[in-house]
Amino acid sequence: MKTAEKKDLRSREEKRRAAAADTRPRTTLSFYRYVKIADPIAFRQRLLEKWSALDCLGRIYVATEGINAQMNVPVMYWNQFDAWVQQQPELKGVPYKIAVEEGELPSFFKLTIKVRPKIVADGLDDNSFDVTNTGEYLTAAQLNQYIDDPEAVVFDMRNNYESEIGHFEKAITPDDFVTFRDELKRTPEVLKDYKDKKVAIYCTGGIRCEKASAWLKYNGFKDVRHLKGGVIDYARQVKEQGLPNKFRGKNFVFDERLAERISDEVIATCHLCKETKCDTHHHCKNQICHTLFIGCPSCMEKKNGYCSWSCAQMDKLPAAYKKSVARWYNQIIRKRKPFQKTRLVQ
Ligand SMILES: [Zn+2]
Ligand SMILES: [Zn+2]
């Protein structure tokens, strides 16, 4: 189910410059809904027309099973945006998760709306189990009780590069999960001793837990609950209700900001020097690599924005050579890097 997208041929740098030139304040938000969308292509067209007219930027996935949106809206158009969303039968009443902090640049540089078979790549066959049999929700206050309860288990449904820079106190954060698909497949085994216990799961904005909680219940877990609205909404509830914050570090997000700081603690270490405490992600400046890694300011300066010496050398090659080098690079070098991750998906 592909949509005929007019390819945006601008380079990343051009997109970044164009986004930076637009200094209007924006509100970054995310939302999702599992809802039957009979004609995703027509629905996408409706969103694209309206949201382009309101100068929204973001990455939105539409499927027959629903919508998953991460985007920003110029503050001056917020009321129009919200009013329009509320008029759409598929979206009426959908809860927004609003970012806790905006970066210096907009959180997205362009607007992309894609029709996909699923709104989250979970690798599950939805006909093989009851996807609607999801776990009950937990509020921030309830999750705090789980964290304080020695009998309860708290499990991080996110990837390793996300939990590395921030997670809940006492959460189980497997460090070898790099995709949600992989994690779902292996979680029942990882948690097999806790099938009769109280299990709380969480993710960035809640969408992954909708499927994951149903999947764990199907796999015999008796009491699975998930954090409503994920870490993003947890941060908001903690602030609004004056609750103790039990999230340490940063919440990884899937836009140009890469993370939102939730507590002042820095729990990760620079991948390059392996010494300095640091939780700032960068993408390698070599576009062929584009690997996501944590780099401290001193290493970033020393390495000039590249993740490795080989990337710095590769970037000096004439463009004509780069293509053939890219294939070689992807087959050999990338496999040796422990912190590889190029495509950011939830
Ligand atoms: Zn360093
Ligand atoms: Zn690199």
Coordinates of C-alpha atoms and ligand atoms in Angstrom, one line a residue:
M1 CA 0.0 0.0 0.0
K2 CA 2.3 2.8 -1.2
T3 CA 1.3 6.4 -1.7
A4 CA 2.5 8.4 -4.7
E5 CA 4.7 10.8 -2.7
K6 CA 6.2 13.7 -4.5
K7 CA 9.8 13.2 -3.5
D8 CA 11.3 16.1 -1.6
L9 CA 14.7 16.4 -3.3
R10 CA 16.2 19.0 -1.0
S11 CA 19.2 17.8 1.0
R12 CA 19.0 17.5 4.7
E13 CA 21.0 20.6 5.1
E14 CA 18.6 22.6 2.9
K15 CA 15.6 21.3 4.8
R16 CA 17.3 22.2 8.1
R17 CA 18.1 25.7 6.8
A18 CA 14.5 26.2 5.6
A19 CA 13.1 25.0 9.0
A20 CA 15.5 27.3 10.9
A21 CA 14.5 30.3 8.8
D22 CA 10.9 29.9 10.0
T23 CA 11.2 31.2 13.6
R24 CA 7.5 31.0 14.5
P25 CA 7.1 29.3 17.8
R26 CA 5.7 25.8 17.5
T27 CA 4.1 23.2 19.7
T28 CA 5.4 19.7 19.3
L29 CA 2.8 16.9 20.0
S30 CA 2.2 13.3 19.4
F31 CA -1.0 11.2 19.3
Y32 CA -2.2 7.9 18.1
R33 CA -5.4 6.0 17.8
Y34 CA -6.3 2.5 16.8
V35 CA -9.4 3.2 14.7
K36 CA -10.8 1.6 11.6
I37 CA -9.8 3.8 8.6
A38 CA -11.6 2.4 5.6
D39 CA -9.7 4.4 2.9
P40 CA -6.2 5.3 4.3
I41 CA -5.2 7.0 1.0
A42 CA -8.1 9.3 1.0
F43 CA -7.7 10.0 4.8
R44 CA -4.0 10.8 4.2
Q45 CA -5.0 13.3 1.5
R46 CA -7.4 15.0 3.8
L47 CA -4.6 15.3 6.5
L48 CA -2.0 16.4 4.0
E49 CA -4.2 19.2 2.6
K50 CA -5.2 20.7 5.9
W51 CA -1.9 20.3 7.7
S52 CA 0.1 21.7 4.9
A53 CA -2.1 24.7 4.8
L54 CA -1.5 25.2 8.5
D55 CA 2.3 24.8 8.0
C56 CA 2.5 21.8 10.3
L57 CA 5.6 19.6 10.1
G58 CA 6.0 16.0 11.2
R59 CA 6.0 12.3 10.5
I60 CA 2.6 10.6 10.4
Y61 CA 1.7 7.0 9.7
V62 CA -1.7 6.1 8.5
A63 CA -3.0 2.5 8.1
T64 CA -6.4 0.7 8.1
E65 CA -5.8 0.1 11.8
G66 CA -5.4 3.8 12.7
I67 CA -3.0 6.7 12.9
N68 CA 0.3 7.4 14.6
A69 CA 1.4 11.1 14.5
Q70 CA 4.4 13.0 15.7
M71 CA 4.4 16.6 14.6
N72 CA 4.5 20.2 15.4
V73 CA 2.0 23.0 14.8
P74 CA 2.8 26.8 14.7
V75 CA 1.3 28.2 17.9
M76 CA -0.6 30.8 15.9
Y77 CA -2.5 28.0 14.2
W78 CA -3.1 25.8 17.2
N79 CA -6.8 26.6 17.6
Q80 CA -7.5 26.0 14.0
F81 CA -5.6 22.7 14.1
D82 CA -7.3 21.5 17.1
A83 CA -10.8 22.5 15.9
W84 CA -10.2 20.7 12.6
V85 CA -8.9 17.5 14.3
Q86 CA -12.0 17.5 16.6
Q87 CA -14.3 17.6 13.5
Q88 CA -12.8 14.5 12.0
P89 CA -14.8 11.4 13.0
E90 CA -11.6 9.3 13.1
L91 CA -9.8 11.7 15.5
K92 CA -12.5 13.3 17.7
G93 CA -11.4 13.4 21.3
V94 CA -7.9 11.9 20.6
P95 CA -5.6 12.7 23.5
Y96 CA -2.5 14.8 22.6
K97 CA 0.8 14.3 24.3
I98 CA 2.4 17.7 24.3
A99 CA 6.2 18.0 24.4
V100 CA 7.8 19.2 27.7
E101 CA 10.4 21.2 25.9
E102 CA 11.0 22.6 22.4
G103 CA 14.5 22.7 20.9
E104 CA 16.1 25.7 19.2
L105 CA 15.1 24.4 15.8
P106 CA 11.7 23.0 14.9
S107 CA 11.2 19.3 16.0
F108 CA 10.6 18.4 12.3
F109 CA 12.0 19.9 9.1
K110 CA 9.2 18.7 6.8
L111 CA 5.7 17.1 6.7
T112 CA 5.6 13.4 5.8
I113 CA 2.4 11.4 5.8
K114 CA 2.8 7.8 4.9
V115 CA 0.3 5.0 4.3
R116 CA 1.6 1.8 5.8
P117 CA 0.3 -1.7 6.5
K118 CA 0.6 -0.9 10.3
I119 CA 1.0 2.2 12.4
V120 CA 3.8 0.6 14.4
A121 CA 6.2 -2.0 12.9
D122 CA 5.6 -4.8 15.5
G123 CA 6.0 -7.8 13.3
L124 CA 3.0 -9.5 14.8
D125 CA 0.2 -11.3 13.0
D126 CA -2.8 -9.5 14.3
N127 CA -5.1 -12.3 13.4
S128 CA -3.3 -14.8 15.6
F129 CA -4.4 -13.2 18.9
D130 CA -6.9 -10.7 20.3
V131 CA -5.2 -7.3 19.8
T132 CA -8.1 -5.5 21.5
N133 CA -7.5 -7.4 24.8
T134 CA -5.1 -4.8 26.0
G135 CA -4.0 -4.3 29.6
E136 CA -5.5 -1.7 31.9
Y137 CA -3.9 1.8 32.0
L138 CA -1.8 3.1 34.8
T139 CA -1.6 6.8 35.7
A140 CA 1.7 8.4 36.7
A141 CA 0.7 8.1 40.4
Q142 CA -0.2 4.4 40.0
L143 CA 3.1 3.7 38.2
N144 CA 4.9 5.3 41.1
Q145 CA 3.2 2.8 43.4
Y146 CA 4.4 0.0 41.2
I147 CA 7.9 1.3 41.4
D148 CA 7.7 1.4 45.2
D149 CA 6.0 -2.1 45.4
P150 CA 8.7 -4.8 45.7
E151 CA 6.3 -7.4 44.4
A152 CA 5.6 -5.5 41.1
V153 CA 7.8 -5.6 38.0
V154 CA 8.4 -2.6 35.7
F155 CA 9.5 -3.3 32.2
D156 CA 10.8 -0.9 29.5
M157 CA 9.2 -1.7 26.1
R158 CA 11.6 0.6 24.3
N159 CA 14.9 -0.1 22.4
N160 CA 18.3 -0.1 24.1
Y161 CA 19.3 3.3 22.7
E162 CA 16.3 4.8 24.3
S163 CA 16.6 3.3 27.8
E164 CA 20.3 4.0 27.8
I165 CA 19.8 7.7 28.3
G166 CA 16.7 7.4 30.6
H167 CA 14.4 5.0 32.3
F168 CA 12.2 4.5 35.4
E169 CA 13.8 3.5 38.7
K170 CA 14.0 -0.2 39.0
A171 CA 12.8 -0.8 35.4
I172 CA 14.1 -3.9 33.6
T173 CA 15.8 -2.5 30.5
P174 CA 17.2 -5.3 28.3
D175 CA 20.3 -3.9 26.6
D176 CA 20.2 -6.0 23.4
F177 CA 16.8 -4.9 22.0
V178 CA 17.3 -2.7 19.0
T179 CA 13.8 -3.0 17.4
F180 CA 10.3 -3.2 18.8
R181 CA 9.7 -6.2 16.6
D182 CA 12.6 -8.1 18.2
E183 CA 11.6 -7.0 21.7
L184 CA 8.1 -8.2 21.3
K185 CA 9.2 -11.6 20.1
R186 CA 11.5 -12.1 23.1
T187 CA 9.8 -10.3 26.0
P188 CA 7.6 -13.3 27.0
E189 CA 10.8 -15.3 27.5
V190 CA 12.7 -12.5 29.3
L191 CA 9.8 -12.0 31.7
K192 CA 8.8 -15.7 32.0
D193 CA 9.3 -15.8 35.8
Y194 CA 6.8 -13.0 36.3
K195 CA 3.7 -14.4 34.6
D196 CA 1.7 -14.4 37.9
K197 CA 3.1 -11.0 39.1
K198 CA 1.9 -7.5 38.7
V199 CA 3.7 -6.3 35.5
A200 CA 3.8 -2.6 34.4
I201 CA 5.1 -1.8 31.0
Y202 CA 5.9 1.6 29.5
C203 CA 7.1 3.3 26.3
T204 CA 7.6 6.8 24.9
G205 CA 4.0 7.9 24.2
G206 CA 2.0 4.7 25.0
I207 CA 1.4 3.3 21.5
R208 CA 3.8 0.4 21.6
C209 CA 2.3 -0.8 24.9
E210 CA -1.2 -1.1 23.4
K211 CA 0.0 -4.0 21.3
A212 CA 2.6 -5.2 23.8
S213 CA 0.1 -5.5 26.6
A214 CA -2.3 -7.6 24.5
W215 CA 0.6 -9.7 23.3
L216 CA 1.8 -10.4 26.9
K217 CA -1.7 -11.3 28.0
Y218 CA -2.0 -13.7 25.1
N219 CA 1.3 -15.2 26.3
G220 CA -0.1 -16.0 29.7
F221 CA 0.7 -12.9 31.7
K222 CA -2.1 -12.5 34.2
D223 CA -1.8 -8.9 35.3
V224 CA -0.2 -6.6 32.7
R225 CA -0.9 -2.8 32.8
H226 CA 0.7 0.0 30.9
L227 CA 1.5 3.6 31.4
K228 CA -1.1 5.7 29.7
G229 CA 0.5 8.3 27.4
G230 CA 3.9 6.9 28.1
V231 CA 6.9 8.8 29.5
I232 CA 5.8 12.0 27.8
D233 CA 2.5 12.2 29.6
Y234 CA 4.1 10.9 32.9
A235 CA 6.3 14.0 32.9
R236 CA 3.2 16.2 32.5
Q237 CA 1.3 14.5 35.2
V238 CA 4.2 14.7 37.6
K239 CA 4.5 18.4 37.0
E240 CA 0.8 19.2 37.3
Q241 CA 0.1 17.0 40.3
G242 CA 3.4 17.6 42.1
L243 CA 4.2 13.9 42.2
P244 CA 7.7 12.5 42.9
N245 CA 9.5 12.0 39.6
K246 CA 10.8 8.5 39.3
F247 CA 12.1 8.8 35.8
R248 CA 15.9 9.2 35.7
G249 CA 17.5 11.0 32.7
K250 CA 16.1 11.8 29.3
N251 CA 13.2 10.5 27.3
F252 CA 14.3 9.6 23.8
V253 CA 11.9 11.1 21.2
F254 CA 11.6 10.4 17.5
D255 CA 12.2 13.9 16.1
E256 CA 15.0 16.3 15.6
R257 CA 15.2 17.0 19.3
L258 CA 16.1 13.4 19.9
A259 CA 15.3 13.6 23.6
E260 CA 13.4 15.6 26.3
R261 CA 15.1 16.0 29.7
I262 CA 12.9 14.6 32.5
S263 CA 15.4 14.7 35.4
D264 CA 18.8 16.3 35.8
E265 CA 20.7 13.0 36.2
V266 CA 22.9 12.0 33.3
I267 CA 22.9 8.2 33.3
A268 CA 24.8 7.4 30.1
T269 CA 28.4 7.6 29.0
C270 CA 30.0 8.9 25.8
H271 CA 30.3 6.1 23.2
L272 CA 33.6 7.5 21.9
C273 CA 35.8 8.1 24.9
K274 CA 33.7 5.7 27.1
E275 CA 34.6 8.0 30.1
T276 CA 32.6 11.2 30.2
K277 CA 29.1 11.1 31.5
C278 CA 26.9 12.3 28.6
D279 CA 23.4 11.6 27.3
T280 CA 23.4 13.7 24.1
H281 CA 22.8 11.7 20.9
H282 CA 24.2 12.7 17.5
H283 CA 23.9 11.3 14.0
C284 CA 27.2 10.7 12.4
K285 CA 28.0 13.5 9.9
N286 CA 28.9 10.9 7.2
Q287 CA 25.5 10.5 5.5
I288 CA 26.3 7.0 4.5
C289 CA 26.7 6.0 8.1
H290 CA 24.3 8.4 9.8
T291 CA 24.7 6.2 12.9
L292 CA 23.1 7.4 16.1
F293 CA 25.6 7.6 18.9
I294 CA 26.3 9.4 22.2
G295 CA 29.1 11.8 22.0
C296 CA 30.5 14.2 24.7
P297 CA 31.4 17.8 23.6
S298 CA 35.1 17.1 23.7
C299 CA 34.9 14.0 21.5
M300 CA 32.5 15.7 19.1
E301 CA 35.0 18.4 18.6
K302 CA 38.0 16.0 18.3
K303 CA 36.2 13.8 15.8
N304 CA 34.6 16.7 14.0
G305 CA 31.1 15.2 14.2
Y306 CA 31.9 11.8 12.9
C307 CA 31.4 8.5 14.8
S308 CA 34.8 7.1 13.8
W309 CA 38.0 7.8 11.9
S310 CA 36.8 5.7 8.9
C311 CA 33.6 7.8 8.6
A312 CA 35.7 11.0 8.5
Q313 CA 37.9 9.5 5.7
M314 CA 34.9 8.3 3.8
D315 CA 33.3 11.7 3.8
K316 CA 36.3 13.2 2.0
L317 CA 35.8 10.9 -1.0
P318 CA 34.4 12.4 -4.2
A319 CA 30.7 11.9 -4.5
A320 CA 31.1 9.5 -7.5
Y321 CA 33.0 7.0 -5.3
K322 CA 30.7 7.2 -2.3
K323 CA 28.1 5.0 -3.7
S324 CA 30.3 2.0 -4.2
V325 CA 31.9 2.6 -0.8
A326 CA 28.5 2.8 0.8
R327 CA 27.7 -0.8 -0.1
W328 CA 31.0 -2.0 1.2
Y329 CA 30.6 0.0 4.3
N330 CA 27.1 -1.3 5.1
Q331 CA 28.2 -4.9 4.6
I332 CA 31.4 -4.8 6.6
I333 CA 32.1 -1.9 8.9
R334 CA 28.6 -1.2 10.2
K335 CA 28.3 -4.7 11.5
R336 CA 31.3 -4.1 13.8
K337 CA 29.8 -1.0 15.4
P338 CA 28.1 -1.8 18.7
F339 CA 25.8 1.3 18.7
Q340 CA 24.5 1.0 15.1
K341 CA 21.0 2.5 14.5
T342 CA 20.2 4.5 11.5
R343 CA 16.4 4.4 10.9
L344 CA 14.5 5.8 13.8
V345 CA 11.2 4.1 14.3
Q346 CA 9.2 3.4 17.4
Ligands
ZN1 ZN 33.7 11.5 24.9
ZN2 ZN 29.8 7.1 11.2

